[in-house]
JSON list of C-alpha atoms in Angstrom, two decimals:
[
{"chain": "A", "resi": 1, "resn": "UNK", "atom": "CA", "xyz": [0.00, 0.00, 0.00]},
{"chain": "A", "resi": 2, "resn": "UNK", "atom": "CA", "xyz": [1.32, 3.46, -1.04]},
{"chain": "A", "resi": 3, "resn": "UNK", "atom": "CA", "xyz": [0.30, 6.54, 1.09]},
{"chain": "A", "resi": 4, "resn": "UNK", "atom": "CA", "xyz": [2.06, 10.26, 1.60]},
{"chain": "A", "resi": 5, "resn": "UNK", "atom": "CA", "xyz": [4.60, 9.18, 3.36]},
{"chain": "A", "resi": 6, "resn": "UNK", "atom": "CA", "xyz": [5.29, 6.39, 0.72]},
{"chain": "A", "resi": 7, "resn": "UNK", "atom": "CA", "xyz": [4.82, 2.45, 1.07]},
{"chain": "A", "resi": 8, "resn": "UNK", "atom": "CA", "xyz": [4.18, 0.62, 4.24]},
{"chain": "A", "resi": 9, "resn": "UNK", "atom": "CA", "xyz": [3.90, -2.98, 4.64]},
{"chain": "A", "resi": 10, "resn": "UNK", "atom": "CA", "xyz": [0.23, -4.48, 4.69]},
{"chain": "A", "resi": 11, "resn": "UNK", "atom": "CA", "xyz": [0.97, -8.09, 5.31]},
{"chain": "A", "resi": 12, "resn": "UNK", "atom": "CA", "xyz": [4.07, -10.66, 5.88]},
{"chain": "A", "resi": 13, "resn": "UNK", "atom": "CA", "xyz": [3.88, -13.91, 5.05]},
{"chain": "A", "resi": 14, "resn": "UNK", "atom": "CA", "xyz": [6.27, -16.72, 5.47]},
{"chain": "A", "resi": 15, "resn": "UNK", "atom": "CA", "xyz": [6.58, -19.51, 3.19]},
{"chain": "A", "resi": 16, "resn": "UNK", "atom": "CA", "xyz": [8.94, -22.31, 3.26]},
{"chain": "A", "resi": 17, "resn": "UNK", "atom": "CA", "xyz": [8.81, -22.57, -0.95]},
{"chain": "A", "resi": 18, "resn": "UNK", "atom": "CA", "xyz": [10.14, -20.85, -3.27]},
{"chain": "A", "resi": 19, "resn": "UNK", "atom": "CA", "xyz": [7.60, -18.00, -4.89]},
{"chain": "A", "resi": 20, "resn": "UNK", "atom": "CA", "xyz": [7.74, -18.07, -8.87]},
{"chain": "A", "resi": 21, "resn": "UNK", "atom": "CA", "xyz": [4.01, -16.68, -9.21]},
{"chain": "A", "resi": 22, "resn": "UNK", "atom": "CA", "xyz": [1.55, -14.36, -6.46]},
{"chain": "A", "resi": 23, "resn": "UNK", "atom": "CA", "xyz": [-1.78, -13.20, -6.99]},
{"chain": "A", "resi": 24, "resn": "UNK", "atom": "CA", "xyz": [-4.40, -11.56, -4.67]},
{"chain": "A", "resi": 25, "resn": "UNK", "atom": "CA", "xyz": [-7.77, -12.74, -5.05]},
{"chain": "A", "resi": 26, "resn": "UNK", "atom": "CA", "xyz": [-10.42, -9.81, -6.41]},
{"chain": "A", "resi": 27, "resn": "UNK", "atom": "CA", "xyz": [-11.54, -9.03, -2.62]},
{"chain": "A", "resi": 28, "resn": "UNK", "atom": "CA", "xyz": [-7.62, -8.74, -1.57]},
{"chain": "A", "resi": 29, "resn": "UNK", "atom": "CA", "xyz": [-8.20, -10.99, 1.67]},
{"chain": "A", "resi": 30, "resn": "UNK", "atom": "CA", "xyz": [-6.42, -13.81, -0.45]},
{"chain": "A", "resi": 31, "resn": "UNK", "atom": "CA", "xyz": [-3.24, -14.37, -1.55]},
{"chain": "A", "resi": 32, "resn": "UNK", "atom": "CA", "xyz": [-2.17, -17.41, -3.73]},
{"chain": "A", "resi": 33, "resn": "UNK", "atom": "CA", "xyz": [1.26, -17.81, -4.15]},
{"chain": "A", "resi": 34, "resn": "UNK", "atom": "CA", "xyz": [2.90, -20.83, -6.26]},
{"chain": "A", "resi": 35, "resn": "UNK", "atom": "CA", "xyz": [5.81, -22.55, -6.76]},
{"chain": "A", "resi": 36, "resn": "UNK", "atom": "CA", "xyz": [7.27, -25.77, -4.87]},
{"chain": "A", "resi": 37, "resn": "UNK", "atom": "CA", "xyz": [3.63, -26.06, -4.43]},
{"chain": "A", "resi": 38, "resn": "UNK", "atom": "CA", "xyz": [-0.08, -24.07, -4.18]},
{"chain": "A", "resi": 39, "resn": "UNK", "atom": "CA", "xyz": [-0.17, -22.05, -1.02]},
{"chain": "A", "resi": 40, "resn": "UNK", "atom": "CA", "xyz": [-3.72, -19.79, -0.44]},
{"chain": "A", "resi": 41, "resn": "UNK", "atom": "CA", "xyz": [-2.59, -17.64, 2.42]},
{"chain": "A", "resi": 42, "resn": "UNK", "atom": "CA", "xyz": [-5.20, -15.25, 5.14]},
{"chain": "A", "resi": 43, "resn": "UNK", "atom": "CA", "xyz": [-4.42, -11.92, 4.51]},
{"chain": "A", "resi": 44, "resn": "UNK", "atom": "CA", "xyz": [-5.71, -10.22, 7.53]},
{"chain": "A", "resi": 45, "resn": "UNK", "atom": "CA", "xyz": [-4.07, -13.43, 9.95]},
{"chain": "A", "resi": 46, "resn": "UNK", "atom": "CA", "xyz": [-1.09, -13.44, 7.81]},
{"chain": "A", "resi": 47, "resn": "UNK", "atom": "CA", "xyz": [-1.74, -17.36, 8.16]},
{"chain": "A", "resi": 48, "resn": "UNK", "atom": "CA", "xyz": [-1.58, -20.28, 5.86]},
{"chain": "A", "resi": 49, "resn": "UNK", "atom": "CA", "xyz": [-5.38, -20.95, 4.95]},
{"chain": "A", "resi": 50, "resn": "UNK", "atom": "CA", "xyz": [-4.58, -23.82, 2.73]},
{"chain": "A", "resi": 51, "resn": "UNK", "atom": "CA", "xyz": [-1.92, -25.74, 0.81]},
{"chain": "A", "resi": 52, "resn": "UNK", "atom": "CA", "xyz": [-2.01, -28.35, -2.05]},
{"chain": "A", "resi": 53, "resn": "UNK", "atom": "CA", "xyz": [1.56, -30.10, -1.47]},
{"chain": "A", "resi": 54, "resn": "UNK", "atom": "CA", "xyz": [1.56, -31.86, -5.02]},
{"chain": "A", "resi": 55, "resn": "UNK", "atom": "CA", "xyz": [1.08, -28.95, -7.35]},
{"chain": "A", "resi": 56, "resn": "UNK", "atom": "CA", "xyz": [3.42, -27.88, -9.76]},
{"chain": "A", "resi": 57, "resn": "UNK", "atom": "CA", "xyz": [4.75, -24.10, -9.37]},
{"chain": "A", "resi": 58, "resn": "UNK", "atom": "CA", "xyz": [3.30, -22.34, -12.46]},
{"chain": "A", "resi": 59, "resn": "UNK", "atom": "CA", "xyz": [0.76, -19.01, -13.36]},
{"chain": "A", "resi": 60, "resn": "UNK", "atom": "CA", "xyz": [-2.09, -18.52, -11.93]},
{"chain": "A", "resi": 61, "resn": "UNK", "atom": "CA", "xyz": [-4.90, -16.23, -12.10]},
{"chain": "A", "resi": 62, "resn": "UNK", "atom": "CA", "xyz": [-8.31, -15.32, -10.23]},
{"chain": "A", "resi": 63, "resn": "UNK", "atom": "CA", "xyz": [-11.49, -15.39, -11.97]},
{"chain": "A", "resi": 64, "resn": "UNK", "atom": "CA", "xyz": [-13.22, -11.58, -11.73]},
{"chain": "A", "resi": 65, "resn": "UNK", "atom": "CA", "xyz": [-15.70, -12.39, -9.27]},
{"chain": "A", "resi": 66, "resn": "UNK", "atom": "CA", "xyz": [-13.05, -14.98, -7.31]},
{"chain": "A", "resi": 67, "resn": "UNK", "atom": "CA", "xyz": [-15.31, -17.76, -7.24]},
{"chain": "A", "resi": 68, "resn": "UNK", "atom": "CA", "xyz": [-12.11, -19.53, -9.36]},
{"chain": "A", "resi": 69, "resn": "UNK", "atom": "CA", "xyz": [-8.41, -20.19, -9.20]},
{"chain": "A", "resi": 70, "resn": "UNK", "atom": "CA", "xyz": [-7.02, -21.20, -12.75]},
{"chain": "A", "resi": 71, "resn": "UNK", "atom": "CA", "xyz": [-3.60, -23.22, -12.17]},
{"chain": "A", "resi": 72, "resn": "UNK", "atom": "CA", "xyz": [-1.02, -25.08, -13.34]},
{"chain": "A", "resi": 73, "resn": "UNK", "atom": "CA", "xyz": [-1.47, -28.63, -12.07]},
{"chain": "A", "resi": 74, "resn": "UNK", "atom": "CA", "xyz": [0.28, -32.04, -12.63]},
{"chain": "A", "resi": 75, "resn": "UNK", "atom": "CA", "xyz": [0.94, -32.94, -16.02]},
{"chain": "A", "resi": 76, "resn": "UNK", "atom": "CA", "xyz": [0.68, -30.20, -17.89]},
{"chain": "A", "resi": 77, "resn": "UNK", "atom": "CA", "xyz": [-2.89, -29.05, -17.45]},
{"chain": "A", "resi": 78, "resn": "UNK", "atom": "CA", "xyz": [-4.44, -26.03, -16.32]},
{"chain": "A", "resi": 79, "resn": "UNK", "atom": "CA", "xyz": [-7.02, -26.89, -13.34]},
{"chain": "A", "resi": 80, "resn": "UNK", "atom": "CA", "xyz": [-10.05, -24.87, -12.41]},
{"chain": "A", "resi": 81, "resn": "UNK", "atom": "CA", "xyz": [-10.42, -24.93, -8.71]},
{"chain": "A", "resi": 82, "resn": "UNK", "atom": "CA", "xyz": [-13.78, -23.65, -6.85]},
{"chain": "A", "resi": 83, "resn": "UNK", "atom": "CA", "xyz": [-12.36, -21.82, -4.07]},
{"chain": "A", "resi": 84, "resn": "UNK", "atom": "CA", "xyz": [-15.92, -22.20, -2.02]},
{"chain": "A", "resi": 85, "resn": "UNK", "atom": "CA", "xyz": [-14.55, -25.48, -1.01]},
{"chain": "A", "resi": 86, "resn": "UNK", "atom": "CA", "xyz": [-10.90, -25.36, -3.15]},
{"chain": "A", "resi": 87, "resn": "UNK", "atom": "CA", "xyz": [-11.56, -28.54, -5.07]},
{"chain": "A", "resi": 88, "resn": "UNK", "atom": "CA", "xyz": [-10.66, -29.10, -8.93]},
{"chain": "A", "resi": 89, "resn": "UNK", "atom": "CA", "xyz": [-14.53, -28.63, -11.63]},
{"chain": "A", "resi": 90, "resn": "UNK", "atom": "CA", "xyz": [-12.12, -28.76, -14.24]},
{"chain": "A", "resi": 91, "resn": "UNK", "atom": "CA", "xyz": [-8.71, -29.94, -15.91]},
{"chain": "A", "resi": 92, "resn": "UNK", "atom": "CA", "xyz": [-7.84, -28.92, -19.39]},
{"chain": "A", "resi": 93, "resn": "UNK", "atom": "CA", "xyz": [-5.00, -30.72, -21.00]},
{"chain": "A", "resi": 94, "resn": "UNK", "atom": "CA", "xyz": [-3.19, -28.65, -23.17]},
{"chain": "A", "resi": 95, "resn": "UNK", "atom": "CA", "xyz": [-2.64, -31.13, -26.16]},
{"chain": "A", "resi": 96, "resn": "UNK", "atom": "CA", "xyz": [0.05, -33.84, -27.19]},
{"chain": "A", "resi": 97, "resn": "UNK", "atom": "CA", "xyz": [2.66, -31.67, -27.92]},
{"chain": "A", "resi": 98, "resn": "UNK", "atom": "CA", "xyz": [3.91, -31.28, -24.52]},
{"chain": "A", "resi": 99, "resn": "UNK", "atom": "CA", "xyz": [3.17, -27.78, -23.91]},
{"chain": "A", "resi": 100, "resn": "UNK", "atom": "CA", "xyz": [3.08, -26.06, -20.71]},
{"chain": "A", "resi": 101, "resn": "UNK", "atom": "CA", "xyz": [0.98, -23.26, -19.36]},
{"chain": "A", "resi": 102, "resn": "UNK", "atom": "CA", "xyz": [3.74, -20.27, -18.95]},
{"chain": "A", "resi": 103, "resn": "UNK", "atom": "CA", "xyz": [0.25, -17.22, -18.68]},
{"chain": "A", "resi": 104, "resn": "UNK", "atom": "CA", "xyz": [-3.12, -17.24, -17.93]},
{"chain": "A", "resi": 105, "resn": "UNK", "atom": "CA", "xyz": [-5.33, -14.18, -18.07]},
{"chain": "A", "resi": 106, "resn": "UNK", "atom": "CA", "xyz": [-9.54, -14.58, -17.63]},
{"chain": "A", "resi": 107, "resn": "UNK", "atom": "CA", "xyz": [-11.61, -11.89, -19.71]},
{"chain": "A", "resi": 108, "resn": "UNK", "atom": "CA", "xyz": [-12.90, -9.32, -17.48]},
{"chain": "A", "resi": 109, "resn": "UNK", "atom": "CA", "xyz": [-16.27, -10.41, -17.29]},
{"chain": "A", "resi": 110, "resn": "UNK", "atom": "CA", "xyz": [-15.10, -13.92, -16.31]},
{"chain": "A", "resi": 111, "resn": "UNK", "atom": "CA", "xyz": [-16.72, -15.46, -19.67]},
{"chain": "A", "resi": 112, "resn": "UNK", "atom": "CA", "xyz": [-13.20, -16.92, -21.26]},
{"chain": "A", "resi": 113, "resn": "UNK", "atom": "CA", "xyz": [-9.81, -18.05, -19.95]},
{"chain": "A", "resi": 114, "resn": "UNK", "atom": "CA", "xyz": [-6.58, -17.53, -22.15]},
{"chain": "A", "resi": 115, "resn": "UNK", "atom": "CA", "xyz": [-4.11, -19.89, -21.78]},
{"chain": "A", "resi": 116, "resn": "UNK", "atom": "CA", "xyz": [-0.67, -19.41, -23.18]},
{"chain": "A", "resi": 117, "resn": "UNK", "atom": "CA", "xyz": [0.59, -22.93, -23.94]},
{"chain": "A", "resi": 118, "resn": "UNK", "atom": "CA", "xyz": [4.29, -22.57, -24.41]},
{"chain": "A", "resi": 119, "resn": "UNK", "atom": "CA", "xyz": [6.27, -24.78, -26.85]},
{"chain": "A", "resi": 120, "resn": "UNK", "atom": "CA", "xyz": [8.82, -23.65, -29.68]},
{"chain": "A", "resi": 121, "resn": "UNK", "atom": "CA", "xyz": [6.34, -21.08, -30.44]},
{"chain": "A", "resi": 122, "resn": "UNK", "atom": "CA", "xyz": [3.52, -20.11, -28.00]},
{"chain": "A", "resi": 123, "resn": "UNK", "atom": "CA", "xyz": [-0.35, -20.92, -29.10]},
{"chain": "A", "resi": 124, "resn": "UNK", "atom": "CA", "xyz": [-2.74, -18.32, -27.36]},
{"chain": "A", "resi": 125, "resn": "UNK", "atom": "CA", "xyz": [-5.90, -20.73, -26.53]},
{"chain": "A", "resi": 126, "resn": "UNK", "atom": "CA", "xyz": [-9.62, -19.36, -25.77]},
{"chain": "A", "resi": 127, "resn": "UNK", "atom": "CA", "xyz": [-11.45, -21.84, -23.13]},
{"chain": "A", "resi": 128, "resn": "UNK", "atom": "CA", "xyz": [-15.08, -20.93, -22.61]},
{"chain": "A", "resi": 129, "resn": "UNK", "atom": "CA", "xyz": [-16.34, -21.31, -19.54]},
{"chain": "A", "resi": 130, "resn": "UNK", "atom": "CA", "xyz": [-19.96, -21.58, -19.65]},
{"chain": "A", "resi": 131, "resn": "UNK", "atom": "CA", "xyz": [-19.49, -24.30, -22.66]},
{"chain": "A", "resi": 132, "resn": "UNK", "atom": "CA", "xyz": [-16.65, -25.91, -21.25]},
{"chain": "A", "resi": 133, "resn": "UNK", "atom": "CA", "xyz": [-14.86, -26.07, -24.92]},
{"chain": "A", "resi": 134, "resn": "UNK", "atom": "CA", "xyz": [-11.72, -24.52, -26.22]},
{"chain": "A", "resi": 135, "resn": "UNK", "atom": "CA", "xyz": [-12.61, -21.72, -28.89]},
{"chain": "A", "resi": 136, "resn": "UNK", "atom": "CA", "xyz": [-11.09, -23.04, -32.17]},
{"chain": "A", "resi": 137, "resn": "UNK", "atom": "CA", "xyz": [-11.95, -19.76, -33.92]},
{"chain": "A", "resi": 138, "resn": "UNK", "atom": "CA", "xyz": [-9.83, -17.59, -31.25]},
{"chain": "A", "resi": 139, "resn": "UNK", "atom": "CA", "xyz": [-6.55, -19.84, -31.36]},
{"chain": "A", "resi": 140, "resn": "UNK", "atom": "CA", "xyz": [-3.45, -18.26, -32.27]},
{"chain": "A", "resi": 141, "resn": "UNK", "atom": "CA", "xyz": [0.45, -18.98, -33.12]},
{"chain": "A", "resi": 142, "resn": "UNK", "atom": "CA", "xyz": [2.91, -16.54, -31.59]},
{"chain": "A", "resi": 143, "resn": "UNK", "atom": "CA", "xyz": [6.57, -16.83, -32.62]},
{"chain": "A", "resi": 144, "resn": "UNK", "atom": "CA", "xyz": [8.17, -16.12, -29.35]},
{"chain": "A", "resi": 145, "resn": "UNK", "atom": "CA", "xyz": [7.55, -17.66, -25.64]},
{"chain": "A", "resi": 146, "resn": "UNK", "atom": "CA", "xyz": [4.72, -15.64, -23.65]},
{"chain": "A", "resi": 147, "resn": "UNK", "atom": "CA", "xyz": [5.04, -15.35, -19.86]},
{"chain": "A", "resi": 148, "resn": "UNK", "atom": "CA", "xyz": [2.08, -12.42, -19.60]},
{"chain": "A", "resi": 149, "resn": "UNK", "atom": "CA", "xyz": [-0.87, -11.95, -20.84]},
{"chain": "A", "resi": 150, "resn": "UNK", "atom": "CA", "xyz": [-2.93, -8.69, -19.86]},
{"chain": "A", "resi": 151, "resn": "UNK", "atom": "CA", "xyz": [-6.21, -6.35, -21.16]},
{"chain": "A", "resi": 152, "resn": "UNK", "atom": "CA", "xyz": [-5.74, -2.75, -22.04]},
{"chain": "A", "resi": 153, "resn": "UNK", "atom": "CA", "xyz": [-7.57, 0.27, -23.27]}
]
């Protein structure tokens, strides 16, 4: 948090993994943090709310309205979790070619999730929530390796 007198700490938290990606849920009282493995920590207690020791450190990104946590999971797929009760509604693989997530980004109404699927080139994918498909109209090829997706304008 930044005031007049510049930043000040608003929370501390203490985590025996490494950190490679943090996000704050949309209501800031969250903070999901992986790497060695999926950590949701309290951000008013400062304290570990929950922890999923066999996930794989990778992107992730809150749905608008928080009501999901897109992730990297286990072998390479991206996993939906309902953070009501943090369990796993969906798993997309990410196709035969061996590709990993390296950015995730949902639309601002929460309709779509973009998945960067990295490889020797990236390929931007569209997954539609409501259908529970991949868009093959929106798929695209990028010749270099993504690692952030974002909205502007």
């Amino acid at each position: 948090e930044v005031g007049a007198e510049g930043p000040r700490e608003i929370a501390r938290f203490s985590t025996a993994n490494y950190v490679e990606h943090l996000a704050f849920d949309p209501s800031g009282r969250v903070l999901a943090i992986s790497g060695g493995e999926l950590e949701l920590w309290d951000r008013a207690s400062g304290r570990l709310a929950e922890r999923f020791p066999f996930w794989r450190g990778g992107p992730i990104a809150w749905s608008p309205d928080g009501r999901f946590l897109a992730t990297c999971g286990m072998g390479r797929r991206v996993e939906l979790l309902e953070c009501e009760r943090f369990r796993t509604v969906r798993s997309l693989g990410l196709g035969a070619e061996g590709r990993e997530a390296s950015a995730l980004l949902w639309e601002p109404d929460g309709s779509a999730l973009w998945i960067a699927a990295a490889g020797k080139r990236s390929t931007l994918l569209r997954y539609e929530i409501a259908s529970g498909v991949f868009d093959a109209g929106a798929r695209r090829e990028v010749d270099s390796f993504v690692t952030r997706m974002s909205w502007s304008g």
